[in-house]
Coordinates of C-alpha atoms and ligand atoms in Angstrom, one line a residue:
X1 CA 30.9 1.7 16.5
X2 CA 28.8 0.0 13.9
X3 CA 25.1 0.4 14.1
X4 CA 22.8 -2.3 12.7
X5 CA 19.1 -3.7 13.2
X6 CA 17.1 -6.9 13.8
X7 CA 13.8 -8.4 14.9
X8 CA 15.2 -10.9 17.1
X9 CA 18.6 -10.9 18.4
X10 CA 19.7 -14.8 19.8
X11 CA 22.5 -14.9 22.1
X12 CA 24.0 -18.1 21.5
X13 CA 24.3 -20.3 18.5
X14 CA 24.4 -23.7 20.3
X15 CA 21.7 -26.4 20.1
X16 CA 19.4 -24.0 21.8
X17 CA 19.8 -20.9 19.6
X18 CA 19.9 -22.8 16.4
X19 CA 16.7 -24.6 17.1
X20 CA 14.8 -21.6 18.3
X21 CA 16.1 -19.8 14.9
X22 CA 15.1 -22.3 12.7
X23 CA 11.6 -22.5 14.2
X24 CA 11.2 -18.6 14.1
X25 CA 12.5 -18.3 10.5
X26 CA 10.1 -21.0 9.5
X27 CA 7.0 -19.2 11.5
X28 CA 7.4 -15.5 10.4
X29 CA 9.5 -13.2 7.9
X30 CA 11.6 -11.9 10.8
X31 CA 15.3 -10.9 10.7
X32 CA 17.3 -12.7 13.2
X33 CA 20.7 -12.2 14.2
X34 CA 22.8 -14.8 16.0
X35 CA 25.8 -13.8 18.4
X36 CA 28.0 -16.3 19.7
X37 CA 31.5 -16.4 21.3
X38 CA 32.6 -19.9 19.5
X39 CA 33.9 -19.8 16.1
X40 CA 31.4 -22.1 14.7
X41 CA 27.7 -22.9 15.3
X42 CA 27.0 -25.8 17.8
X43 CA 28.1 -24.6 21.2
X44 CA 29.7 -26.8 23.6
X45 CA 29.9 -29.4 20.5
X46 CA 32.9 -27.6 19.4
X47 CA 34.7 -28.4 22.2
X48 CA 33.7 -32.2 22.9
X49 CA 36.1 -34.9 23.6
X50 CA 36.5 -36.9 20.0
X51 CA 34.6 -39.8 20.9
X52 CA 31.2 -38.2 22.4
X53 CA 28.2 -39.1 20.8
X54 CA 24.5 -37.9 21.5
X55 CA 23.0 -40.0 24.4
X56 CA 19.8 -40.4 22.5
X57 CA 18.7 -41.1 18.9
X58 CA 19.7 -38.6 16.2
X59 CA 16.2 -38.9 15.0
X60 CA 15.0 -36.3 17.6
X61 CA 17.7 -33.9 17.9
X62 CA 19.0 -30.7 16.4
X63 CA 16.3 -28.3 14.7
X64 CA 12.8 -29.0 13.4
X65 CA 13.4 -28.6 9.8
X66 CA 16.6 -30.5 9.1
X67 CA 16.9 -34.3 9.7
X68 CA 20.1 -35.5 11.6
X69 CA 21.8 -38.8 10.8
X70 CA 20.5 -41.4 8.2
X71 CA 17.8 -43.3 10.1
X72 CA 19.8 -46.3 10.3
X73 CA 20.5 -48.6 13.1
X74 CA 24.1 -49.1 14.6
X75 CA 25.0 -52.5 13.1
X76 CA 28.3 -52.9 15.6
X77 CA 29.1 -51.9 18.8
X78 CA 27.7 -51.2 22.2
X79 CA 24.7 -49.4 20.9
X80 CA 24.2 -52.4 18.4
X81 CA 20.7 -52.7 16.8
X82 CA 19.6 -49.5 18.5
X83 CA 19.0 -46.2 16.4
X84 CA 22.2 -44.4 15.3
X85 CA 23.9 -41.8 18.1
X86 CA 25.3 -38.9 16.3
X87 CA 29.3 -38.6 17.1
X88 CA 30.5 -35.1 18.1
X89 CA 31.7 -34.3 14.7
X90 CA 28.5 -35.3 13.0
X91 CA 26.6 -32.9 15.2
X92 CA 29.2 -30.1 14.6
X93 CA 29.1 -31.0 10.8
X94 CA 25.1 -31.0 11.1
X95 CA 25.2 -27.6 12.8
X96 CA 27.5 -26.1 10.0
X97 CA 24.8 -27.2 7.3
X98 CA 21.9 -25.7 9.6
X99 CA 23.7 -22.5 9.5
X100 CA 24.6 -22.4 5.9
X101 CA 21.9 -24.2 4.1
X102 CA 19.0 -23.4 6.5
X103 CA 19.5 -20.1 8.1
X104 CA 21.9 -17.9 6.3
X105 CA 20.0 -19.1 2.9
X106 CA 16.8 -17.9 4.1
X107 CA 18.6 -14.3 3.6
X108 CA 17.0 -13.0 6.9
X109 CA 19.6 -14.1 9.2
X110 CA 22.9 -12.4 10.4
X111 CA 25.5 -14.7 12.3
X112 CA 28.1 -13.1 14.2
X113 CA 31.0 -15.9 15.6
X114 CA 33.4 -15.1 17.8
X115 CA 31.7 -12.2 19.2
X116 CA 30.8 -11.5 22.7
X117 CA 27.7 -9.9 23.7
X118 CA 28.4 -7.2 26.2
X119 CA 25.1 -6.5 27.6
X120 CA 22.2 -3.6 26.7
X121 CA 23.3 0.1 26.3
X122 CA 20.9 3.1 25.5
X123 CA 18.1 0.4 24.3
X124 CA 20.5 -1.3 22.0
X125 CA 22.3 -4.3 22.5
X126 CA 26.1 -4.3 21.8
X127 CA 28.4 -7.0 20.7
X128 CA 32.2 -6.9 20.2
X129 CA 34.5 -9.3 17.6
X130 CA 37.0 -11.0 19.9
X131 CA 39.1 -10.9 16.7
X132 CA 39.1 -7.2 15.9
X133 CA 37.6 -5.7 19.0
X134 CA 35.3 -3.8 16.7
X135 CA 31.7 -3.1 18.6
X136 CA 28.4 -3.1 17.0
X137 CA 25.4 -1.7 18.6
X138 CA 22.0 -3.6 17.3
X139 CA 18.6 -1.7 17.6
X140 CA 16.4 -4.7 18.8
X141 CA 12.8 -4.5 17.1
X142 CA 11.4 -7.1 18.9
X143 CA 13.0 -9.5 21.3
X144 CA 16.3 -11.0 23.0
X145 CA 16.7 -14.6 23.2
X146 CA 18.9 -15.8 25.7
X147 CA 19.9 -18.9 24.4
X148 CA 22.6 -19.5 26.8
X149 CA 20.7 -20.5 30.0
X150 CA 22.0 -24.1 30.1
X151 CA 25.9 -23.6 28.3
X152 CA 26.9 -26.9 29.8
X153 CA 30.6 -27.0 30.9
X154 CA 32.9 -29.5 29.4
X155 CA 36.2 -31.0 30.3
X156 CA 38.1 -29.0 27.6
X157 CA 37.1 -25.6 28.8
X158 CA 37.0 -26.0 32.5
X159 CA 39.4 -25.2 35.2
X160 CA 39.5 -28.3 37.9
X161 CA 38.3 -27.3 41.6
X162 CA 41.0 -29.2 43.0
X163 CA 45.0 -28.6 43.4
X164 CA 47.2 -30.1 40.8
X165 CA 51.0 -30.7 42.2
X166 CA 53.9 -30.5 40.1
X167 CA 54.6 -33.5 37.7
X168 CA 51.2 -35.0 37.7
X169 CA 49.8 -36.0 34.4
X170 CA 46.5 -34.4 34.2
X171 CA 44.4 -34.3 30.8
X172 CA 40.9 -33.9 29.6
X173 CA 39.2 -37.1 27.8
X174 CA 40.0 -35.0 24.6
X175 CA 43.6 -36.3 24.9
X176 CA 42.9 -39.8 24.9
X177 CA 42.7 -40.9 21.2
X178 CA 46.0 -39.3 20.9
X179 CA 47.8 -41.4 23.3
X180 CA 49.8 -42.7 20.5
X181 CA 52.1 -39.8 20.6
X182 CA 53.2 -40.7 24.0
X183 CA 53.7 -44.2 23.3
X184 CA 56.2 -42.8 20.2
X185 CA 58.0 -40.8 22.9
X186 CA 58.4 -44.0 25.1
X187 CA 55.9 -42.3 27.6
X188 CA 53.0 -44.3 27.3
X189 CA 51.0 -44.6 30.9
X190 CA 50.6 -47.9 32.1
X191 CA 47.9 -46.6 34.5
X192 CA 44.9 -44.8 34.3
X193 CA 42.5 -42.9 36.7
X194 CA 39.3 -41.5 35.7
X195 CA 37.9 -38.9 37.9
X196 CA 34.2 -37.9 37.7
X197 CA 31.2 -39.8 37.9
X198 CA 29.0 -38.5 35.0
X199 CA 28.4 -39.4 31.6
X200 CA 31.8 -38.0 30.6
X201 CA 33.8 -40.3 32.9
X202 CA 31.5 -43.1 31.7
X203 CA 32.5 -42.3 28.2
X204 CA 36.1 -42.3 28.9
X205 CA 36.1 -45.5 30.5
X206 CA 34.3 -47.3 28.0
X207 CA 36.6 -45.9 25.4
X208 CA 39.8 -46.7 27.4
X209 CA 38.4 -50.4 27.8
X210 CA 37.1 -50.7 23.8
X211 CA 40.6 -49.4 23.0
X212 CA 42.4 -52.3 24.4
X213 CA 43.3 -51.1 27.9
X214 CA 42.9 -53.9 30.6
X215 CA 40.2 -53.2 33.2
X216 CA 43.0 -53.4 36.1
X217 CA 44.9 -50.6 34.6
X218 CA 41.9 -48.3 35.3
X219 CA 40.8 -47.0 38.2
X220 CA 37.7 -44.7 38.9
X221 CA 37.4 -42.0 41.5
X222 CA 33.6 -41.6 41.9
X223 CA 32.2 -39.3 44.6
X224 CA 28.6 -40.5 43.9
X225 CA 27.2 -43.4 42.2
X226 CA 24.6 -42.5 39.6
X227 CA 21.4 -44.0 38.0
X228 CA 21.2 -43.9 34.5
X229 CA 18.6 -44.1 31.9
X230 CA 18.2 -47.5 29.8
X231 CA 18.6 -46.3 26.1
X232 CA 16.4 -48.9 24.8
X233 CA 13.5 -46.9 26.0
X234 CA 14.4 -44.1 24.1
X235 CA 14.1 -45.4 20.7
X236 CA 11.3 -44.0 18.6
X237 CA 11.1 -46.3 15.6
X238 CA 8.2 -48.3 15.1
X239 CA 9.9 -51.7 15.9
X240 CA 10.6 -50.4 19.2
X241 CA 6.9 -49.5 19.9
X242 CA 6.7 -52.1 22.9
X243 CA 9.9 -51.0 24.3
X244 CA 9.1 -47.0 23.9
X245 CA 5.6 -47.0 25.0
X246 CA 5.5 -50.3 27.3
X247 CA 8.6 -48.7 28.8
X248 CA 6.9 -45.3 29.6
X249 CA 3.8 -47.5 30.8
X250 CA 6.1 -49.2 33.3
X251 CA 7.8 -46.1 34.3
X252 CA 4.3 -44.4 35.2
X253 CA 3.4 -47.4 37.2
X254 CA 6.5 -46.9 39.0
X255 CA 5.6 -43.2 39.7
X256 CA 1.9 -44.6 40.5
X257 CA 3.1 -47.0 43.1
X258 CA 6.1 -45.6 44.6
X259 CA 5.9 -44.7 48.3
X260 CA 9.2 -43.1 48.7
X261 CA 11.9 -41.6 46.4
X262 CA 14.3 -44.6 47.2
X263 CA 11.4 -47.2 46.6
X264 CA 10.6 -44.9 43.0
X265 CA 14.1 -45.7 41.8
X266 CA 14.3 -49.3 42.6
X267 CA 10.9 -49.6 41.3
X268 CA 12.0 -47.9 37.9
X269 CA 15.4 -50.5 38.0
X270 CA 12.8 -53.3 38.5
X271 CA 11.1 -52.7 35.2
X272 CA 14.2 -51.9 33.4
X273 CA 13.9 -48.4 32.6
X274 CA 17.0 -47.1 34.9
X275 CA 20.1 -48.9 35.2
X276 CA 22.9 -48.4 37.8
X277 CA 26.8 -49.8 37.2
X278 CA 27.4 -51.3 40.6
X279 CA 24.7 -53.3 42.1
X280 CA 26.4 -53.3 45.4
X281 CA 25.9 -49.6 45.7
X282 CA 22.9 -47.6 45.7
X283 CA 23.3 -44.5 43.5
X284 CA 22.7 -41.1 45.2
X285 CA 22.6 -39.1 41.8
X286 CA 20.6 -39.1 38.6
X287 CA 21.4 -36.2 35.9
X288 CA 19.4 -38.0 32.9
X289 CA 22.6 -39.9 31.9
X290 CA 21.7 -42.6 29.3
X291 CA 23.4 -45.8 28.5
X292 CA 22.9 -49.0 26.8
X293 CA 22.7 -52.4 28.9
X294 CA 25.9 -53.6 26.8
X295 CA 27.9 -50.3 27.9
X296 CA 26.9 -50.8 31.6
X297 CA 28.3 -54.3 31.2
X298 CA 31.7 -53.1 29.9
X299 CA 31.6 -50.6 32.5
X300 CA 31.1 -53.3 35.4
X301 CA 34.5 -54.9 34.3
X302 CA 36.4 -51.9 36.1
X303 CA 36.5 -52.9 39.7
X304 CA 39.1 -50.6 41.2
X305 CA 36.8 -48.1 42.4
X306 CA 37.4 -45.3 45.1
X307 CA 34.7 -43.9 46.8
X308 CA 36.0 -41.5 49.4
X309 CA 34.4 -38.4 48.0
X310 CA 35.4 -35.8 45.7
X311 CA 39.3 -35.1 44.9
X312 CA 40.7 -32.1 46.8
X313 CA 44.4 -32.5 45.5
X314 CA 46.5 -34.8 43.2
X315 CA 50.2 -35.2 43.8
X316 CA 52.3 -37.4 41.5
X317 CA 52.1 -40.3 43.8
X318 CA 48.8 -40.1 45.6
X319 CA 45.1 -38.7 45.5
X320 CA 43.9 -36.5 48.3
X321 CA 40.1 -36.9 48.6
X322 CA 37.6 -35.2 51.1
X323 CA 37.4 -38.5 53.1
X324 CA 40.9 -40.0 52.6
X325 CA 44.3 -40.3 50.9
X326 CA 45.1 -43.0 47.9
X327 CA 48.5 -43.8 46.7
X328 CA 49.0 -44.0 42.9
X329 CA 51.6 -45.6 40.9
X330 CA 54.4 -42.8 39.6
X331 CA 53.5 -41.8 35.8
X332 CA 49.7 -42.4 36.0
X333 CA 47.6 -40.6 33.7
X334 CA 44.5 -38.6 35.2
X335 CA 41.7 -38.1 33.1
X336 CA 39.6 -35.0 34.2
X337 CA 35.8 -35.6 33.7
X338 CA 34.9 -33.6 36.5
X339 CA 33.3 -30.4 34.6
X340 CA 29.7 -30.2 35.5
X341 CA 27.5 -30.2 32.4
X342 CA 24.4 -29.4 34.6
X343 CA 24.9 -26.3 36.8
X344 CA 22.4 -25.4 38.7
X345 CA 20.1 -22.4 37.7
X346 CA 16.9 -21.4 39.0
X347 CA 14.0 -21.6 36.6
X348 CA 12.9 -18.3 35.5
X349 CA 9.7 -17.2 33.5
X350 CA 10.7 -17.7 29.7
X351 CA 8.8 -14.4 28.5
X352 CA 9.6 -11.3 30.3
X353 CA 9.1 -8.2 28.4
X354 CA 11.5 -7.7 25.6
X355 CA 13.5 -10.8 27.2
X356 CA 13.0 -14.6 26.2
X357 CA 15.2 -17.1 28.7
X358 CA 14.8 -20.5 26.4
X359 CA 14.7 -23.3 29.1
X360 CA 13.3 -27.1 29.3
X361 CA 9.8 -27.4 28.1
X362 CA 10.2 -31.3 28.3
X363 CA 13.2 -32.7 29.8
X364 CA 15.6 -33.8 28.9
X365 CA 14.7 -32.7 25.3
X366 CA 16.4 -29.4 24.9
X367 CA 15.9 -28.9 21.3
X368 CA 12.4 -29.7 21.4
X369 CA 11.9 -27.1 23.8
X370 CA 13.7 -24.5 21.9
X371 CA 11.5 -25.1 19.1
X372 CA 8.5 -25.2 20.8
X373 CA 9.3 -21.9 22.7
X374 CA 9.9 -20.2 19.0
X375 CA 6.4 -21.3 18.3
X376 CA 4.7 -20.2 21.1
X377 CA 6.5 -16.7 20.8
X378 CA 4.9 -16.4 17.5
X379 CA 1.6 -18.1 18.1
X380 CA 1.1 -18.0 21.8
X381 CA -0.8 -14.8 22.5
X382 CA -0.1 -12.3 24.8
X383 CA 2.6 -12.7 27.2
X384 CA 0.4 -14.1 30.1
X385 CA -0.8 -16.9 27.9
X386 CA 2.9 -17.4 26.5
X387 CA 4.0 -18.1 29.6
X388 CA 0.8 -20.4 30.8
X389 CA 2.1 -22.4 27.9
X390 CA 5.7 -22.6 28.8
X391 CA 6.2 -23.1 32.4
X392 CA 9.8 -24.5 32.7
X393 CA 10.4 -27.9 33.7
X394 CA 13.2 -28.2 36.4
X395 CA 16.2 -30.2 35.5
X396 CA 16.9 -33.2 38.3
X397 CA 19.8 -31.6 40.1
X398 CA 18.9 -34.3 42.9
X399 CA 17.3 -37.8 43.1
X400 CA 14.3 -36.1 44.6
X401 CA 14.2 -33.8 42.0
X402 CA 13.4 -36.2 39.3
X403 CA 9.7 -36.1 40.6
X404 CA 9.6 -32.4 39.8
X405 CA 10.9 -33.2 36.6
X406 CA 8.6 -35.5 35.7
X407 CA 5.5 -33.6 37.1
X408 CA 6.6 -30.8 34.9
X409 CA 6.6 -32.7 31.6
X410 CA 3.3 -34.4 32.8
X411 CA 1.9 -30.7 33.3
X412 CA 3.1 -29.4 30.1
X413 CA 2.1 -32.3 27.9
X414 CA -1.8 -31.9 29.2
X415 CA -1.6 -28.0 28.8
X416 CA -0.3 -28.7 25.2
X417 CA -2.8 -31.0 24.5
X418 CA -5.9 -28.5 25.2
X419 CA -4.4 -26.1 22.7
X420 CA -5.5 -27.5 19.0
X421 CA -3.0 -25.5 17.0
X422 CA 0.0 -26.4 19.5
X423 CA -1.0 -30.0 19.5
X424 CA -0.9 -30.3 15.6
X425 CA 2.4 -28.7 15.4
X426 CA 4.1 -31.0 18.1
X427 CA 2.4 -33.8 16.1
X428 CA 4.6 -33.1 12.9
X429 CA 7.5 -31.6 14.4
X430 CA 10.6 -34.2 14.1
X431 CA 12.0 -33.2 17.5
X432 CA 8.8 -34.8 19.3
X433 CA 10.4 -38.0 20.0
X434 CA 7.2 -40.2 20.5
X435 CA 4.3 -38.1 18.9
X436 CA 4.6 -39.8 15.6
X437 CA 4.8 -42.9 16.8
X438 CA 1.8 -42.9 18.9
X439 CA -0.4 -41.1 16.2
X440 CA 0.5 -43.7 13.7
X441 CA -1.1 -46.5 15.3
X442 CA -3.5 -48.5 13.6
X443 CA -6.9 -48.4 15.5
X444 CA -7.2 -52.2 14.3
X445 CA -3.8 -53.1 16.0
X446 CA -5.3 -54.6 19.5
X447 CA -2.0 -54.9 20.7
X448 CA -0.3 -51.5 20.1
X449 CA -3.9 -49.9 21.4
X450 CA -3.8 -52.1 24.6
X451 CA -0.2 -50.8 25.3
X452 CA -1.6 -47.0 24.6
X453 CA -4.3 -47.8 27.0
X454 CA -2.2 -49.0 29.8
X455 CA 0.0 -46.0 29.2
X456 CA -2.8 -43.6 29.8
X457 CA -4.3 -45.6 32.7
X458 CA -1.1 -45.5 34.3
X459 CA -0.5 -41.8 33.5
X460 CA -3.5 -41.0 35.5
X461 CA -2.4 -43.1 38.6
X462 CA 1.0 -41.4 38.5
X463 CA -0.6 -38.0 38.4
X464 CA -2.6 -38.8 41.4
X465 CA 0.4 -40.2 43.4
X466 CA 2.8 -37.4 42.7
X467 CA 1.8 -35.5 45.8
X468 CA 2.6 -37.8 47.8
X469 CA 6.1 -38.1 46.2
X470 CA 6.7 -34.3 46.2
X471 CA 5.8 -34.6 49.8
X472 CA 8.5 -37.4 50.1
X473 CA 10.8 -35.3 47.8
X474 CA 10.5 -31.9 49.8
X475 CA 11.3 -34.0 53.4
X476 CA 14.3 -35.5 51.6
X477 CA 15.6 -31.9 50.7
X478 CA 14.8 -30.8 53.9
X479 CA 16.9 -33.4 55.9
Ligands
FAD501 C1 28.7 -34.3 26.1 C2 27.7 -34.1 26.0 C3 26.5 -34.6 25.3 C4 25.0 -34.5 25.3 N1 24.1 -34.9 24.9 C5 22.9 -34.7 24.8 C6 22.1 -35.5 24.1 O1 22.0 -36.8 23.5 N2 20.6 -34.9 24.1 C7 20.2 -33.8 24.4 O2 18.8 -33.6 24.4 N3 21.2 -33.1 25.1 C8 22.5 -33.3 25.3 N4 23.2 -33.0 25.9 C9 22.5 -31.7 26.5 C10 23.2 -30.4 25.8 O3 23.5 -29.6 26.9 C11 22.5 -29.9 24.6 O4 22.3 -30.7 24.0 C12 23.0 -28.7 24.1 O5 24.0 -28.9 23.1 C13 23.4 -27.2 24.6 O6 23.2 -26.4 24.1 P1 23.0 -24.8 24.5 O7 22.7 -24.1 23.2 O8 21.8 -24.8 25.4 O9 24.4 -24.7 25.2 P2 25.5 -24.4 24.2 O10 26.0 -25.3 23.5 O11 26.8 -24.1 25.7 O12 25.9 -23.1 23.4 C14 25.8 -22.0 24.2 C15 26.4 -20.8 23.4 O13 26.2 -19.8 23.7 C16 27.5 -18.8 23.7 N5 27.6 -17.6 24.7 C17 27.5 -17.7 25.8 N6 27.5 -16.3 26.3 C18 27.4 -15.6 25.3 C19 28.0 -14.2 25.4 N7 27.9 -13.4 26.3 N8 27.8 -13.6 24.1 C20 27.9 -14.4 23.1 N9 28.1 -16.0 22.9 C21 27.8 -16.2 24.1 C22 28.7 -19.7 23.9 O14 29.6 -19.5 23.4 C23 27.9 -21.0 23.5 O15 28.3 -21.5 22.2 C24 24.6 -33.3 26.1 C25 25.5 -32.3 26.9 C26 26.8 -32.9 26.8 C27 27.9 -31.8 27.5

């Protein structure tokens, strides 16, 4: 058994582990060891479907010390006029650069790809190379950082939870750009069924339509309709000030005036911050998926939608669902988008003795949350004070859950505002989406100052209404 030493062991070299390591390296002279089962940095981005992109502008994703993307706006396509969204390959390439040019180049980082952390043994942590089987016992002088809390499930690596009969053509979305090979073999499918209601299923349907598939050839199996965030409100360039800050003020006003959970979503839709694909159906799910209005328009072209609950089995000529059975043409291609990127995990203290469990500090900004946690690890004082600065924000697993997510975001912002050093760090951090946009406003710019004042007033009104919405959320979960 090999023996090694480090100050910090980070389990997981996905976006979370890398953002944490980057800030730790910037703020200390510690030695850091990253161990990951994947063969390359970037976690699930290595397994993503080829046409995946970020949901949000590249400008505030990745690690704090290195820009992602070119800062340009998309000149064409369904995101036209808005800040570019990095593609999956771009994100993977970026994380390679982070590892090589930033972390390994510091001389203070060891990286062990294709290695599995086995657990703590005799005060050390053991990991095993998946290639050689060689084991290493690592003595960790300071902390073990668990950067696997989110670990989203993606289609290429998950096992469907439904039965798949003989002869069924079922593929993950990763297979779609390779359909030309089926055409060459004379086996091109003429009918497509997309399974799933989340962002991956939305992306797969948009890809099929944009690639030229007639809308009538696509059927969508949607267990639950979903609310989606309007991407226009996530733009952080100065030219989008009105949409971004005005959108946040509108959002706060919706939280301030809503009388129930349903009323909240309808108000968010009315002010344009929330969208739905089918106006005839009231969504019952919200997992922070983000789309442009042009993408929503494209998705509305698909009219063949099955709403009979979850798929329980697929046969060559039929789909069995919780609430019914639907015939399909032989030779139909099923696209499995049922992997759940957001598995429920209960929040836990971030700082617990020798262990740090990186979680959301501000939803949905995972990269910002990880960098902030590293900063608090270094500068946040004792464990009690660190946990005071880092209460986890729950992911909205239910519609009502969004109220707790927003309450957590607002509480944390208030906590950080009271800590002058942390506030200063956040203001200069590239991963903080809107801080620089707000702090750069000219005092003499009356229109922008008025919007900021409105955001503040509505924010206070929203905070005052949160107890009522939380009571409504608790009643909704009890029902
Ligand atoms: C398609 C898609 C698009 C997304 N777009 C955005 C976006 O635009 N903006 C945003 O903020 N978020 C987005 N997200 C959310 C996403 O979850 C995060 O951005 C982020 O990539 C998650 O990174 P992670 O490091 O937490 O998890 P992962 O990428 O899953 O990394 C965890 C790593 O831990 C490793 N690991 C686990 N257990 C062990 C062990 N025992 N030993 C060794 N290694 C281990 C795994 O191999 C993995 O590499 C998106 C998610 C998906 C699925």
